[in-house]
Backbone as a ProteinNet text record, in pm:
[ID]
protein_1_A
[PRIMARY]
XXXXXXXXXXXXXXXXXXXXXXXXXXXXXXXXXXXXXXXXXXXXXXXXXXXXXXXXXXXXXXXXXXXXXXXXXXXXXXXXXXXXXXXXXXXXXXXXXXXXXXXXXXXXXXXXXXXXXXXXXXXXXX
[TERTIARY]
1250.4	1119.2	1103.4	981.8	949.7	869.4	886.1	804.3	665.5	565.5	433.5	437.5	515.3	525.2	583.5	687.1	748.5	649.3	571.1	468.4	365.8	322.3	222.8	271.9	395.3	452.8	464.2	502	524.4	394.5	289.4	167.9	51.5	57.7	-51.2	-156.9	-244.2	-342.9	-439.9	-499.6	-602.7	-548.6	-435.7	-376.7	-329.8	-274.4	-229.5	-346.4	-460.5	-576.7	-630.1	-620.9	-659.6	-565.1	-435.8	-337	-357.2	-389.7	-414.4	-534.3	-640.8	-760.5	-728.1	-647.9	-606.8	-525.4	-438.6	-357.9	-445.5	-545.3	-637.6	-710.3	-758.3	-826	-733.1	-609.7	-512.5	-480.5	-445.5	-405.6	-523.8	-641.9	-757.5	-800.2	-752	-782.4	-693.2	-590.2	-497.9	-560	-521.5	-571	-472.9	-526	-443.7	-337.6	-382.1	-292	-330.6	-230.2	-251.6	-220.9	-316.2	-300	-294.3	-180.3	-163.1	-175.5	-284.1	-309.7	-251.3	-237.3	-204.1	-328.4	-310.2	-422.5	-533.6	-499.1	-598.9	-674.5	-629.2	-693.5	-841	-874.1	-1012.2	-1103.7	-1047.3	-1129.7	-1203.2	-1166	-1231.8	-1325.7	-1455.1	-1553.6	-1540.1	-1489.8	-1467.6	-1359.6	-1256.4	-1151.5	-1207.1	-1281.1	-1330.2	-1430.8	-1514.6	-1611.3	-1538	-1438.4	-1360.9	-1290.3	-1223.3	-1149.4	-1242.4	-1354.3	-1450	-1508.8	-1529.7	-1585.3	-1486.4	-1358.8	-1255.2	-1205.9	-1232.4	-1174.9	-1210.7	-1125.9	-1145.3	-1072.2	-1140.9	-1080.5	-1028.7	-898.1	-836.4	-791	-843.9	-808.2	-703.1	-583.5	-476.9	-491.5	-550.6	-586.8	-475.1	-457.3	-363.8	-415.4	-370.8	-416.6	-364.6	-431.5	-391.5	-245.2	-210.1	-74.1	28.9	-3.2	89	115.8	10.7	26.9	105.7	73.5	145.3	294.6	327.9	468.6	539	470.7	530.7	558	467.7	487.5	603.5	613.9	725.7	857.8	857.3	977.7	1017.9	917.8	943.9	847.6	884.6	794.8	749.6	817	774.2	642.6	596.1	470.9	347.3	363	245.9	281.1	182.2	199	174	121.4	92.2	216.9	234.2	342.8	287	301.8	239.6	286.5	413.6	466.9	430.5	427.6	397.8	248.8	169.8	26.2	-52.9	-50	-118.3	-269	-328.4	-472.8	-507.5	-424.5	-448.1	-439.3	-343.6	-331.9	-456.8	-501.5	-620.3	-741.9	-759.5	-873.3	-864.2	-747.2	-729.4	-746.6	-691.5	-703.2	-849.5	-924.9	-1066.1	-1145.3	-1125.4	-1198.9	-1165	-1037.3	-994.7	-1027.4	-1011.6	-1041.1	-1188.6	-1275.8	-1419.1	-1448	-1384.1	-1404.2	-1351.8	-1230.7	-1172.9	-1259	-1310	-1395.1	-1522	-1577.5	-1698.8	-1671.5	-1558.6	-1525.8	-1474.4	-1417.5	-1342.7	-1426.8	-1374.7	-1428.6	-1360.9	-1236.9	-1155.3	-1076	-1067.2	-985.4	-874.5	-750.5	-635	-563	-529.4	-455.7	-311.5	-273.1	-138	-53.8	-89.7	-16.4	124.2	138.8	271.5	360.7	489	581.4	641.6	590.1	643.6	577.9	648.7	594	558	640.6	614.5	483.1	459.1	333.9	215.5	229.6	123.6	96.4	200.8	185.3	112.6	149.7	84.4	-63.7	-96.2	-236.5	-314.9	-256.1	-322.6	-342	-238.2	-247.3	-353.4	-371.5	-471	-614.2	-639.1	-775.6	-799.7	-694.8	-710.4	-743.9
1164.5	1123.2	972.5	931.4	789	748.3	625.7	573.4	541.9	529.3	489.9	360.1	263.6	136.4	157	239.9	266.6	335.7	427.2	494.3	392	305.9	203.2	112.8	67.6	-20.3	53.9	180.2	258.4	291.6	330.5	380.6	282.1	176.9	79.9	118.5	23.1	40.2	154.6	160.6	262.2	403.5	430.2	564.2	594	493.6	513.1	554.9	490.1	521.8	662.4	708.3	846.6	943.5	916.4	1001.2	999.1	882.4	867.6	952.6	949.5	1028	1177.7	1221.2	1361.8	1398.6	1308.7	1333.5	1341.9	1255.1	1258.2	1392.3	1439	1569	1680.8	1675.9	1778.9	1779.8	1664.4	1661.6	1676.3	1637.3	1650	1795.3	1883.9	2026	2093.3	2024.7	2080.9	2077.4	2173.4	2180.6	2111.8	2055.2	1996.3	1901.2	1804.7	1713.7	1568.7	1486.2	1342.4	1285.7	1213.8	1155.2	1003.7	946.5	801.4	746.9	678.1	628.6	489.8	452.1	314.4	229.4	100.1	11	13.9	32.9	31.7	161.8	266.8	397.9	392.7	314.5	308.1	229.7	162.2	85.1	174.8	300.3	398.3	482.5	470.3	539.9	691.7	744.6	889.5	932.5	850.9	881.2	879.6	774.3	762	871.1	907.4	1014.8	1145.5	1175.5	1298	1299	1190.4	1183.6	1184.9	1118	1109.7	1246.9	1330	1464	1556.5	1524.8	1615.8	1588.6	1471.4	1446.8	1312.9	1269	1145.5	1031.7	920.6	802.4	712.5	695.7	608.2	481.2	369.9	240.1	175.3	156.4	87.1	-61.3	-132.7	-272.8	-366.8	-470.9	-577.9	-706.2	-816.3	-945	-968.5	-1057	-1096.4	-1141.9	-1224.8	-1279.1	-1170	-1077.5	-967.1	-883.9	-851.6	-771.4	-849.8	-975.4	-1060.4	-1063.6	-1083.5	-1088.2	-955	-845.2	-713.2	-689.6	-734.2	-717.2	-803.8	-925.3	-1012.3	-950	-895.4	-832.8	-707.9	-630.5	-507.5	-501	-559.5	-566.5	-430.7	-322.5	-190.4	-147.8	-220.9	-186.1	-219.9	-301.8	-345	-367	-346.3	-376.5	-525	-595	-737.3	-819.9	-926.1	-1019.2	-1129.1	-1109.3	-1195.5	-1340	-1358.8	-1495.3	-1569.6	-1500.8	-1566.8	-1574.6	-1488.7	-1487.6	-1470.2	-1572	-1560	-1539.2	-1590.2	-1573.5	-1426.5	-1354.9	-1212.1	-1135.2	-1173.1	-1108.6	-1133.8	-1258.4	-1292.7	-1213.7	-1205.3	-1132.5	-983.1	-924.4	-781.6	-753.1	-838.8	-819.3	-818.2	-916.9	-926.6	-806.3	-768.7	-655.9	-526	-499.1	-372.2	-363.6	-473.1	-470.7	-438.2	-496.3	-468.5	-320.3	-262.5	-120	-34.5	-64.2	13.6	4.2	-114.2	-130	-46.8	-41	37.5	187.3	232.3	374.8	427.5	340.6	382.9	459.9	576.1	648.5	596.4	554.1	502.2	382.8	278	161.7	150.3	140.7	126.3	-2.5	-79.8	-204.2	-169.7	-204.1	-174.5	-301.1	-401.7	-527.9	-514.6	-428.2	-411.1	-331	-343.6	-277.7	-150.8	-103.9	17	138.5	201	313.5	429.9	458.4	571.8	552.5	431.8	402.8	422.6	377	391.8	539.4	617.2	761.2	827	791.5	848.4	811.4	688.2	646.3	726	745	822.1	966.3	1026.3	1165.7	1181	1076.9	1080.8	1088.4	1045.9	1049.4	1166.8	1238.4	1351.3	1479.7
1483	1438.4	1452.6	1481.2	1489.6	1366.8	1323.5	1215.1	1270.3	1183.2	1232.4	1312.8	1268.2	1340.6	1480.2	1491.2	1621.6	1715.4	1660.6	1741.5	1788.6	1697.5	1729.3	1842.4	1831.8	1934.4	2067.4	2061.3	2183.2	2257	2183.2	2249.2	2248.4	2166.8	2160.2	2058.2	2028.2	1921.9	1948	2065.5	2093.1	2078.8	2141.3	2133.8	1992.3	1925.4	1787.6	1699.2	1715	1631	1659.7	1783.2	1816.1	1745.4	1752.9	1685.8	1534.4	1482.4	1339.7	1297.3	1377.2	1346.8	1346.2	1443.1	1447.8	1323.9	1280.9	1161.4	1036.9	1028.2	914.6	909.7	1023.5	1027.8	982.7	1026	992.3	843	787.9	646.8	552	594.7	505.5	487.8	573.3	559.7	455.3	410.3	311.6	172.9	90.5	-47.3	-142	-250.8	-356.8	-301.4	-224.9	-155.7	-183.3	-203.4	-211.7	-73.8	-17.5	115.3	98.8	130.6	123.3	264.7	291.1	426.7	446.4	571.6	603.9	583.7	570.4	542.3	644.9	772	877.9	895.9	831.2	846.3	808.8	707.6	660.1	753.3	851.7	945.5	1044.1	1050.4	1137.2	1051.1	1074.6	991.2	998.3	1109.5	1117.7	1019.2	1004.9	907.1	765.6	734	597.1	564.4	659.6	636.2	607.2	686.3	669.4	533.8	500.5	375	254.4	265.2	154.5	122.3	224.8	204.4	134.9	145	97.8	-43	-97.2	-228.8	-288.1	-377.6	-452.2	-381	-363.6	-302.7	-414.2	-421.8	-520.9	-449.3	-491.5	-433.5	-522.3	-468.5	-539.7	-509.2	-602.3	-581.4	-625.8	-550.4	-585.7	-522.2	-574.1	-521.9	-380.7	-312.2	-177	-176.9	-273.8	-278.3	-308.3	-396.5	-427	-302.5	-229.5	-107.5	-2.9	12	107.6	74.8	-52	-94	-67.8	-92.6	-69.5	78.8	163.7	308.4	357.1	305	343.1	297	176.5	120.3	199.2	245	320.7	438.8	552.5	668.7	722.4	684.2	731.6	667.8	566.9	500.3	582.7	684.1	759.8	906.2	991.4	1133.2	1158.8	1059.5	1074.1	1046.5	1122.1	1096.5	1006.5	877.6	777.6	788	812.6	815	943.1	1056.7	1184.3	1215.5	1152.8	1181	1051.2	964.3	835.7	848.9	956.1	975.4	998.6	1073.8	1097.5	966	881.1	750.2	667	661.5	582.4	629	759.2	815.6	782.9	803.8	776.2	627.7	542.4	398.2	355.8	399.7	361.3	410.9	536.8	594.6	522.3	506.4	448.2	300.1	228.6	85.3	61.8	141.9	128.4	152.3	252.3	281.7	167.3	120.6	10.5	-115	-145.1	-262.9	-250.8	-131.6	-108.8	-120.6	-70.8	-69.5	-202.9	-283.5	-401.9	-502.7	-540.7	-655.5	-781.8	-766.2	-875.7	-823.2	-904.3	-869.6	-973.8	-926	-1014.6	-978.1	-1080.3	-1058.4	-1021.6	-899.9	-851.3	-842.3	-919.3	-914.7	-971.9	-1071.5	-1131.4	-1037.1	-1053.9	-961.7	-1019.9	-1132.6	-1193.5	-1129.6	-1038.1	-962	-1052.7	-1151.3	-1240.7	-1316.6	-1364.9	-1434.6	-1341.3	-1219.7	-1120.3	-1091.1	-1074.5	-1050	-1167	-1288.3	-1406.9	-1411.2	-1375.7	-1372.7	-1268.6	-1152	-1046.1	-1090.6	-1145.6	-1191.4	-1300.3	-1379	-1485.3	-1435.4	-1313.3	-1260.2	-1166.2	-1131.7	-1038.8	-1111.5
[MASK]
++++++++++++++++++++++++++++++++++++++++++++++++++++++++++++++++++++++++++++++++++++++++++++++++++++++++++++++++++++++++++++++

């Protein structure tokens, strides 16, 4: 199996986004499922329309700096090279955050690092 990043590097952005759209269609047909998308998934309106029709959109919100620190700590979290291209990160953060805020049925503060607490908060709104 390849990671999403490995697929992205291998096939390029355009093909990756087509594959991503197909995956969204496939998983959105499932019942009683939590779908955790990559940050760029919401940039495709076909993805967001499909996901929005199927369920509740939960936006896990965190500050720009918190997200930046998490990506630096674990680079597999993003396709962006935060340290070498901070402008690309700033642009992607602003664009994606605006989309997530618009789509969100529920916003949960994900600034804390306690995964169990976050899971409980998410389960509480589902």
